[in-house]
Amino acid sequence: MTAPAPRSRTAGVAAALFAVLVWAGWIQITRLGVTGPLRPVDVTALRYATAALLLLPVLCWQRDSIPWGKPVWLLLASAGAGAP
């Protein structure tokens, strides 16, 4: 078995650190929502706005592979992404 390329290792470490950062931030925001002045609608808005901003570059990068002509599939994917 060969060792992974340094670039893929760096990308993996960066993705792992990003995942830890997202989960740590989610815990802090939820705590602030429970103990602070944030209402549930504020916490929900923070959750979805942050996710939308983080995924916007991915949308721009992968826009050619998104099935824009099939709105039913896009609606199902959006509904399954945490809205229910």
PDB file of N, CA and C in Angstrom:
ATOM      1  N   MET A   1       0.848  -1.183   0.000  1.00  0.00           N
ATOM      2  CA  MET A   1       0.000   0.000   0.000  1.00  0.00           C
ATOM      3  C   MET A   1       0.889   1.241   0.000  1.00  0.00           C
ATOM      4  N   THR A   2       0.566   2.203  -0.830  1.00  0.00           N
ATOM      5  CA  THR A   2       1.373   3.410  -0.934  1.00  0.00           C
ATOM      6  C   THR A   2       0.840   4.483  -0.005  1.00  0.00           C
ATOM      7  N   ALA A   3       1.708   5.361   0.387  1.00  0.00           N
ATOM      8  CA  ALA A   3       1.326   6.471   1.263  1.00  0.00           C
ATOM      9  C   ALA A   3       0.536   7.497   0.462  1.00  0.00           C
ATOM     10  N   PRO A   4      -0.442   8.160   1.098  1.00  0.00           N
ATOM     11  CA  PRO A   4      -1.205   9.184   0.377  1.00  0.00           C
ATOM     12  C   PRO A   4      -0.317  10.370   0.016  1.00  0.00           C
ATOM     13  N   ALA A   5      -0.675  11.020  -1.050  1.00  0.00           N
ATOM     14  CA  ALA A   5       0.068  12.203  -1.485  1.00  0.00           C
ATOM     15  C   ALA A   5      -0.069  13.295  -0.432  1.00  0.00           C
ATOM     16  N   PRO A   6       0.967  14.122  -0.282  1.00  0.00           N
ATOM     17  CA  PRO A   6       0.892  15.191   0.729  1.00  0.00           C
ATOM     18  C   PRO A   6      -0.300  16.118   0.536  1.00  0.00           C
ATOM     19  N   ARG A   7      -0.666  16.363  -0.718  1.00  0.00           N
ATOM     20  CA  ARG A   7      -1.801  17.264  -0.973  1.00  0.00           C
ATOM     21  C   ARG A   7      -3.103  16.657  -0.462  1.00  0.00           C
ATOM     22  N   SER A   8      -3.310  15.357  -0.698  1.00  0.00           N
ATOM     23  CA  SER A   8      -4.548  14.736  -0.232  1.00  0.00           C
ATOM     24  C   SER A   8      -4.559  14.631   1.284  1.00  0.00           C
ATOM     25  N   ARG A   9      -3.397  14.430   1.890  1.00  0.00           N
ATOM     26  CA  ARG A   9      -3.322  14.406   3.360  1.00  0.00           C
ATOM     27  C   ARG A   9      -3.656  15.779   3.936  1.00  0.00           C
ATOM     28  N   THR A  10      -3.134  16.822   3.316  1.00  0.00           N
ATOM     29  CA  THR A  10      -3.418  18.182   3.766  1.00  0.00           C
ATOM     30  C   THR A  10      -4.902  18.498   3.611  1.00  0.00           C
ATOM     31  N   ALA A  11      -5.483  18.085   2.500  1.00  0.00           N
ATOM     32  CA  ALA A  11      -6.918  18.317   2.291  1.00  0.00           C
ATOM     33  C   ALA A  11      -7.733  17.550   3.328  1.00  0.00           C
ATOM     34  N   GLY A  12      -7.316  16.340   3.652  1.00  0.00           N
ATOM     35  CA  GLY A  12      -8.023  15.555   4.664  1.00  0.00           C
ATOM     36  C   GLY A  12      -7.946  16.185   6.038  1.00  0.00           C
ATOM     37  N   VAL A  13      -6.780  16.652   6.412  1.00  0.00           N
ATOM     38  CA  VAL A  13      -6.620  17.317   7.714  1.00  0.00           C
ATOM     39  C   VAL A  13      -7.443  18.603   7.748  1.00  0.00           C
ATOM     40  N   ALA A  14      -7.426  19.359   6.653  1.00  0.00           N
ATOM     41  CA  ALA A  14      -8.208  20.600   6.599  1.00  0.00           C
ATOM     42  C   ALA A  14      -9.705  20.294   6.721  1.00  0.00           C
ATOM     43  N   ALA A  15     -10.178  19.245   6.049  1.00  0.00           N
ATOM     44  CA  ALA A  15     -11.592  18.878   6.142  1.00  0.00           C
ATOM     45  C   ALA A  15     -11.954  18.436   7.555  1.00  0.00           C
ATOM     46  N   ALA A  16     -11.071  17.690   8.194  1.00  0.00           N
ATOM     47  CA  ALA A  16     -11.329  17.255   9.571  1.00  0.00           C
ATOM     48  C   ALA A  16     -11.382  18.445  10.525  1.00  0.00           C
ATOM     49  N   LEU A  17     -10.448  19.367  10.383  1.00  0.00           N
ATOM     50  CA  LEU A  17     -10.463  20.559  11.239  1.00  0.00           C
ATOM     51  C   LEU A  17     -11.703  21.414  10.991  1.00  0.00           C
ATOM     52  N   PHE A  18     -12.109  21.508   9.740  1.00  0.00           N
ATOM     53  CA  PHE A  18     -13.316  22.266   9.421  1.00  0.00           C
ATOM     54  C   PHE A  18     -14.545  21.617  10.053  1.00  0.00           C
ATOM     55  N   ALA A  19     -14.619  20.289  10.004  1.00  0.00           N
ATOM     56  CA  ALA A  19     -15.751  19.578  10.626  1.00  0.00           C
ATOM     57  C   ALA A  19     -15.783  19.822  12.126  1.00  0.00           C
ATOM     58  N   VAL A  20     -14.632  19.786  12.767  1.00  0.00           N
ATOM     59  CA  VAL A  20     -14.569  20.062  14.208  1.00  0.00           C
ATOM     60  C   VAL A  20     -15.000  21.496  14.490  1.00  0.00           C
ATOM     61  N   LEU A  21     -14.568  22.427  13.666  1.00  0.00           N
ATOM     62  CA  LEU A  21     -14.950  23.828  13.840  1.00  0.00           C
ATOM     63  C   LEU A  21     -16.458  24.018  13.700  1.00  0.00           C
ATOM     64  N   VAL A  22     -17.056  23.372  12.719  1.00  0.00           N
ATOM     65  CA  VAL A  22     -18.497  23.486  12.516  1.00  0.00           C
ATOM     66  C   VAL A  22     -19.256  22.911  13.704  1.00  0.00           C
ATOM     67  N   TRP A  23     -18.874  21.728  14.159  1.00  0.00           N
ATOM     68  CA  TRP A  23     -19.574  21.107  15.296  1.00  0.00           C
ATOM     69  C   TRP A  23     -19.380  21.920  16.572  1.00  0.00           C
ATOM     70  N   ALA A  24     -18.179  22.428  16.805  1.00  0.00           N
ATOM     71  CA  ALA A  24     -17.946  23.244  18.002  1.00  0.00           C
ATOM     72  C   ALA A  24     -18.766  24.528  17.942  1.00  0.00           C
ATOM     73  N   GLY A  25     -18.847  25.144  16.770  1.00  0.00           N
ATOM     74  CA  GLY A  25     -19.659  26.356  16.628  1.00  0.00           C
ATOM     75  C   GLY A  25     -21.135  26.077  16.824  1.00  0.00           C
ATOM     76  N   TRP A  26     -21.601  24.941  16.321  1.00  0.00           N
ATOM     77  CA  TRP A  26     -23.009  24.576  16.482  1.00  0.00           C
ATOM     78  C   TRP A  26     -23.362  24.413  17.955  1.00  0.00           C
ATOM     79  N   ILE A  27     -22.491  23.781  18.707  1.00  0.00           N
ATOM     80  CA  ILE A  27     -22.742  23.582  20.137  1.00  0.00           C
ATOM     81  C   ILE A  27     -22.810  24.928  20.861  1.00  0.00           C
ATOM     82  N   GLN A  28     -21.907  25.834  20.523  1.00  0.00           N
ATOM     83  CA  GLN A  28     -21.896  27.146  21.181  1.00  0.00           C
ATOM     84  C   GLN A  28     -23.134  27.968  20.828  1.00  0.00           C
ATOM     85  N   ILE A  29     -23.532  27.950  19.576  1.00  0.00           N
ATOM     86  CA  ILE A  29     -24.719  28.703  19.164  1.00  0.00           C
ATOM     87  C   ILE A  29     -25.972  28.131  19.823  1.00  0.00           C
ATOM     88  N   THR A  30     -26.053  26.806  19.904  1.00  0.00           N
ATOM     89  CA  THR A  30     -27.207  26.183  20.559  1.00  0.00           C
ATOM     90  C   THR A  30     -27.253  26.563  22.033  1.00  0.00           C
ATOM     91  N   ARG A  31     -26.113  26.552  22.679  1.00  0.00           N
ATOM     92  CA  ARG A  31     -26.058  26.953  24.097  1.00  0.00           C
ATOM     93  C   ARG A  31     -26.489  28.405  24.256  1.00  0.00           C
ATOM     94  N   LEU A  32     -26.016  29.257  23.382  1.00  0.00           N
ATOM     95  CA  LEU A  32     -26.416  30.667  23.430  1.00  0.00           C
ATOM     96  C   LEU A  32     -27.920  30.804  23.203  1.00  0.00           C
ATOM     97  N   GLY A  33     -28.455  29.985  22.330  1.00  0.00           N
ATOM     98  CA  GLY A  33     -29.890  30.032  22.082  1.00  0.00           C
ATOM     99  C   GLY A  33     -30.715  29.591  23.277  1.00  0.00           C
ATOM    100  N   VAL A  34     -30.194  28.660  24.049  1.00  0.00           N
ATOM    101  CA  VAL A  34     -30.921  28.164  25.219  1.00  0.00           C
ATOM    102  C   VAL A  34     -30.798  29.120  26.391  1.00  0.00           C
ATOM    103  N   THR A  35     -29.606  29.652  26.619  1.00  0.00           N
ATOM    104  CA  THR A  35     -29.367  30.480  27.804  1.00  0.00           C
ATOM    105  C   THR A  35     -29.418  31.974  27.523  1.00  0.00           C
ATOM    106  N   GLY A  36     -29.352  32.375  26.288  1.00  0.00           N
ATOM    107  CA  GLY A  36     -29.279  33.795  25.953  1.00  0.00           C
ATOM    108  C   GLY A  36     -30.572  34.337  25.383  1.00  0.00           C
ATOM    109  N   PRO A  37     -30.464  35.487  24.749  1.00  0.00           N
ATOM    110  CA  PRO A  37     -31.653  36.164  24.235  1.00  0.00           C
ATOM    111  C   PRO A  37     -32.134  35.655  22.878  1.00  0.00           C
ATOM    112  N   LEU A  38     -31.443  34.686  22.293  1.00  0.00           N
ATOM    113  CA  LEU A  38     -31.855  34.211  20.970  1.00  0.00           C
ATOM    114  C   LEU A  38     -33.125  33.377  21.057  1.00  0.00           C
ATOM    115  N   ARG A  39     -34.019  33.623  20.123  1.00  0.00           N
ATOM    116  CA  ARG A  39     -35.241  32.825  20.022  1.00  0.00           C
ATOM    117  C   ARG A  39     -34.972  31.630  19.111  1.00  0.00           C
ATOM    118  N   PRO A  40     -35.842  30.631  19.145  1.00  0.00           N
ATOM    119  CA  PRO A  40     -35.631  29.479  18.267  1.00  0.00           C
ATOM    120  C   PRO A  40     -35.544  29.856  16.788  1.00  0.00           C
ATOM    121  N   VAL A  41     -36.310  30.840  16.374  1.00  0.00           N
ATOM    122  CA  VAL A  41     -36.260  31.255  14.971  1.00  0.00           C
ATOM    123  C   VAL A  41     -34.900  31.880  14.658  1.00  0.00           C
ATOM    124  N   ASP A  42     -34.271  32.551  15.622  1.00  0.00           N
ATOM    125  CA  ASP A  42     -32.947  33.131  15.401  1.00  0.00           C
ATOM    126  C   ASP A  42     -31.889  32.041  15.237  1.00  0.00           C
ATOM    127  N   VAL A  43     -31.960  31.017  16.092  1.00  0.00           N
ATOM    128  CA  VAL A  43     -31.010  29.907  15.993  1.00  0.00           C
ATOM    129  C   VAL A  43     -31.190  29.187  14.660  1.00  0.00           C
ATOM    130  N   THR A  44     -32.432  28.998  14.240  1.00  0.00           N
ATOM    131  CA  THR A  44     -32.702  28.349  12.959  1.00  0.00           C
ATOM    132  C   THR A  44     -32.154  29.186  11.803  1.00  0.00           C
ATOM    133  N   ALA A  45     -32.361  30.484  11.864  1.00  0.00           N
ATOM    134  CA  ALA A  45     -31.846  31.363  10.809  1.00  0.00           C
ATOM    135  C   ALA A  45     -30.323  31.316  10.761  1.00  0.00           C
ATOM    136  N   LEU A  46     -29.675  31.322  11.907  1.00  0.00           N
ATOM    137  CA  LEU A  46     -28.218  31.220  11.939  1.00  0.00           C
ATOM    138  C   LEU A  46     -27.747  29.902  11.330  1.00  0.00           C
ATOM    139  N   ARG A  47     -28.457  28.834  11.657  1.00  0.00           N
ATOM    140  CA  ARG A  47     -28.069  27.522  11.140  1.00  0.00           C
ATOM    141  C   ARG A  47     -28.151  27.472   9.622  1.00  0.00           C
ATOM    142  N   TYR A  48     -29.270  27.884   9.065  1.00  0.00           N
ATOM    143  CA  TYR A  48     -29.452  27.788   7.618  1.00  0.00           C
ATOM    144  C   TYR A  48     -28.667  28.849   6.859  1.00  0.00           C
ATOM    145  N   ALA A  49     -28.536  30.040   7.411  1.00  0.00           N
ATOM    146  CA  ALA A  49     -27.764  31.081   6.727  1.00  0.00           C
ATOM    147  C   ALA A  49     -26.290  30.709   6.670  1.00  0.00           C
ATOM    148  N   THR A  50     -25.765  30.157   7.752  1.00  0.00           N
ATOM    149  CA  THR A  50     -24.366  29.744   7.772  1.00  0.00           C
ATOM    150  C   THR A  50     -24.125  28.618   6.772  1.00  0.00           C
ATOM    151  N   ALA A  51     -25.019  27.634   6.763  1.00  0.00           N
ATOM    152  CA  ALA A  51     -24.871  26.532   5.809  1.00  0.00           C
ATOM    153  C   ALA A  51     -24.957  27.035   4.374  1.00  0.00           C
ATOM    154  N   ALA A  52     -25.866  27.956   4.116  1.00  0.00           N
ATOM    155  CA  ALA A  52     -26.012  28.494   2.758  1.00  0.00           C
ATOM    156  C   ALA A  52     -24.754  29.253   2.330  1.00  0.00           C
ATOM    157  N   LEU A  53     -24.198  30.039   3.225  1.00  0.00           N
ATOM    158  CA  LEU A  53     -22.987  30.792   2.879  1.00  0.00           C
ATOM    159  C   LEU A  53     -21.787  29.872   2.665  1.00  0.00           C
ATOM    160  N   LEU A  54     -21.697  28.815   3.468  1.00  0.00           N
ATOM    161  CA  LEU A  54     -20.575  27.891   3.313  1.00  0.00           C
ATOM    162  C   LEU A  54     -20.696  27.060   2.047  1.00  0.00           C
ATOM    163  N   LEU A  55     -21.910  26.753   1.629  1.00  0.00           N
ATOM    164  CA  LEU A  55     -22.096  25.919   0.447  1.00  0.00           C
ATOM    165  C   LEU A  55     -22.229  26.719  -0.851  1.00  0.00           C
ATOM    166  N   LEU A  56     -22.308  28.021  -0.773  1.00  0.00           N
ATOM    167  CA  LEU A  56     -22.416  28.847  -1.980  1.00  0.00           C
ATOM    168  C   LEU A  56     -21.238  28.646  -2.936  1.00  0.00           C
ATOM    169  N   PRO A  57     -19.993  28.589  -2.457  1.00  0.00           N
ATOM    170  CA  PRO A  57     -18.896  28.319  -3.403  1.00  0.00           C
ATOM    171  C   PRO A  57     -19.011  26.951  -4.066  1.00  0.00           C
ATOM    172  N   VAL A  58     -19.508  25.956  -3.348  1.00  0.00           N
ATOM    173  CA  VAL A  58     -19.697  24.632  -3.935  1.00  0.00           C
ATOM    174  C   VAL A  58     -20.762  24.698  -5.026  1.00  0.00           C
ATOM    175  N   LEU A  59     -21.832  25.432  -4.772  1.00  0.00           N
ATOM    176  CA  LEU A  59     -22.879  25.601  -5.781  1.00  0.00           C
ATOM    177  C   LEU A  59     -22.324  26.247  -7.039  1.00  0.00           C
ATOM    178  N   CYS A  60     -21.517  27.287  -6.860  1.00  0.00           N
ATOM    179  CA  CYS A  60     -20.932  27.963  -8.024  1.00  0.00           C
ATOM    180  C   CYS A  60     -19.961  27.047  -8.758  1.00  0.00           C
ATOM    181  N   TRP A  61     -19.215  26.236  -8.032  1.00  0.00           N
ATOM    182  CA  TRP A  61     -18.209  25.360  -8.631  1.00  0.00           C
ATOM    183  C   TRP A  61     -18.850  24.186  -9.357  1.00  0.00           C
ATOM    184  N   GLN A  62     -19.963  23.665  -8.836  1.00  0.00           N
ATOM    185  CA  GLN A  62     -20.610  22.477  -9.396  1.00  0.00           C
ATOM    186  C   GLN A  62     -21.915  22.796 -10.129  1.00  0.00           C
ATOM    187  N   ARG A  63     -22.126  24.019 -10.538  1.00  0.00           N
ATOM    188  CA  ARG A  63     -23.408  24.416 -11.113  1.00  0.00           C
ATOM    189  C   ARG A  63     -23.762  23.660 -12.393  1.00  0.00           C
ATOM    190  N   ASP A  64     -22.752  23.182 -13.119  1.00  0.00           N
ATOM    191  CA  ASP A  64     -23.037  22.447 -14.359  1.00  0.00           C
ATOM    192  C   ASP A  64     -23.558  21.037 -14.097  1.00  0.00           C
ATOM    193  N   SER A  65     -23.253  20.474 -12.940  1.00  0.00           N
ATOM    194  CA  SER A  65     -23.687  19.106 -12.650  1.00  0.00           C
ATOM    195  C   SER A  65     -24.993  19.058 -11.853  1.00  0.00           C
ATOM    196  N   ILE A  66     -25.574  20.192 -11.545  1.00  0.00           N
ATOM    197  CA  ILE A  66     -26.843  20.239 -10.808  1.00  0.00           C
ATOM    198  C   ILE A  66     -27.988  20.103 -11.813  1.00  0.00           C
ATOM    199  N   PRO A  67     -28.944  19.205 -11.536  1.00  0.00           N
ATOM    200  CA  PRO A  67     -30.046  18.992 -12.500  1.00  0.00           C
ATOM    201  C   PRO A  67     -31.100  20.106 -12.416  1.00  0.00           C
ATOM    202  N   TRP A  68     -30.786  21.267 -12.969  1.00  0.00           N
ATOM    203  CA  TRP A  68     -31.693  22.413 -12.896  1.00  0.00           C
ATOM    204  C   TRP A  68     -33.014  22.136 -13.602  1.00  0.00           C
ATOM    205  N   GLY A  69     -33.031  21.255 -14.567  1.00  0.00           N
ATOM    206  CA  GLY A  69     -34.246  20.943 -15.312  1.00  0.00           C
ATOM    207  C   GLY A  69     -35.182  20.010 -14.574  1.00  0.00           C
ATOM    208  N   LYS A  70     -34.786  19.513 -13.415  1.00  0.00           N
ATOM    209  CA  LYS A  70     -35.607  18.593 -12.632  1.00  0.00           C
ATOM    210  C   LYS A  70     -35.908  19.207 -11.263  1.00  0.00           C
ATOM    211  N   PRO A  71     -36.844  20.160 -11.196  1.00  0.00           N
ATOM    212  CA  PRO A  71     -37.093  20.855  -9.932  1.00  0.00           C
ATOM    213  C   PRO A  71     -37.625  19.945  -8.828  1.00  0.00           C
ATOM    214  N   VAL A  72     -38.272  18.843  -9.180  1.00  0.00           N
ATOM    215  CA  VAL A  72     -38.779  17.927  -8.156  1.00  0.00           C
ATOM    216  C   VAL A  72     -37.616  17.345  -7.364  1.00  0.00           C
ATOM    217  N   TRP A  73     -36.547  16.944  -8.057  1.00  0.00           N
ATOM    218  CA  TRP A  73     -35.381  16.386  -7.374  1.00  0.00           C
ATOM    219  C   TRP A  73     -34.715  17.437  -6.502  1.00  0.00           C
ATOM    220  N   LEU A  74     -34.655  18.666  -6.961  1.00  0.00           N
ATOM    221  CA  LEU A  74     -34.062  19.734  -6.158  1.00  0.00           C
ATOM    222  C   LEU A  74     -34.896  20.002  -4.906  1.00  0.00           C
ATOM    223  N   LEU A  75     -36.222  19.980  -5.052  1.00  0.00           N
ATOM    224  CA  LEU A  75     -37.091  20.176  -3.887  1.00  0.00           C
ATOM    225  C   LEU A  75     -36.940  19.036  -2.882  1.00  0.00           C
ATOM    226  N   LEU A  76     -36.868  17.811  -3.377  1.00  0.00           N
ATOM    227  CA  LEU A  76     -36.687  16.673  -2.480  1.00  0.00           C
ATOM    228  C   LEU A  76     -35.350  16.745  -1.756  1.00  0.00           C
ATOM    229  N   ALA A  77     -34.307  17.135  -2.453  1.00  0.00           N
ATOM    230  CA  ALA A  77     -32.988  17.274  -1.828  1.00  0.00           C
ATOM    231  C   ALA A  77     -33.002  18.390  -0.786  1.00  0.00           C
ATOM    232  N   SER A  78     -33.675  19.483  -1.077  1.00  0.00           N
ATOM    233  CA  SER A  78     -33.758  20.595  -0.130  1.00  0.00           C
ATOM    234  C   SER A  78     -34.582  20.215   1.100  1.00  0.00           C
ATOM    235  N   ALA A  79     -35.680  19.514   0.885  1.00  0.00           N
ATOM    236  CA  ALA A  79     -36.527  19.110   1.995  1.00  0.00           C
ATOM    237  C   ALA A  79     -35.828  18.103   2.894  1.00  0.00           C
ATOM    238  N   GLY A  80     -34.983  17.265   2.313  1.00  0.00           N
ATOM    239  CA  GLY A  80     -34.282  16.273   3.103  1.00  0.00           C
ATOM    240  C   GLY A  80     -33.033  16.804   3.766  1.00  0.00           C
ATOM    241  N   ALA A  81     -32.729  18.063   3.586  1.00  0.00           N
ATOM    242  CA  ALA A  81     -31.502  18.641   4.128  1.00  0.00           C
ATOM    243  C   ALA A  81     -31.676  19.229   5.522  1.00  0.00           C
ATOM    244  N   GLY A  82     -32.763  18.920   6.186  1.00  0.00           N
ATOM    245  CA  GLY A  82     -32.919  19.374   7.559  1.00  0.00           C
ATOM    246  C   GLY A  82     -34.173  20.202   7.804  1.00  0.00           C
ATOM    247  N   ALA A  83     -34.896  20.568   6.766  1.00  0.00           N
ATOM    248  CA  ALA A  83     -36.092  21.384   6.970  1.00  0.00           C
ATOM    249  C   ALA A  83     -37.168  20.658   7.783  1.00  0.00           C
ATOM    250  N   PRO A  84     -37.462  19.375   7.526  1.00  0.00           N
ATOM    251  CA  PRO A  84     -38.493  18.700   8.324  1.00  0.00           C
ATOM    252  C   PRO A  84     -38.037  18.545   9.759  1.00  0.00           C
TER     253      PRO A  84
END
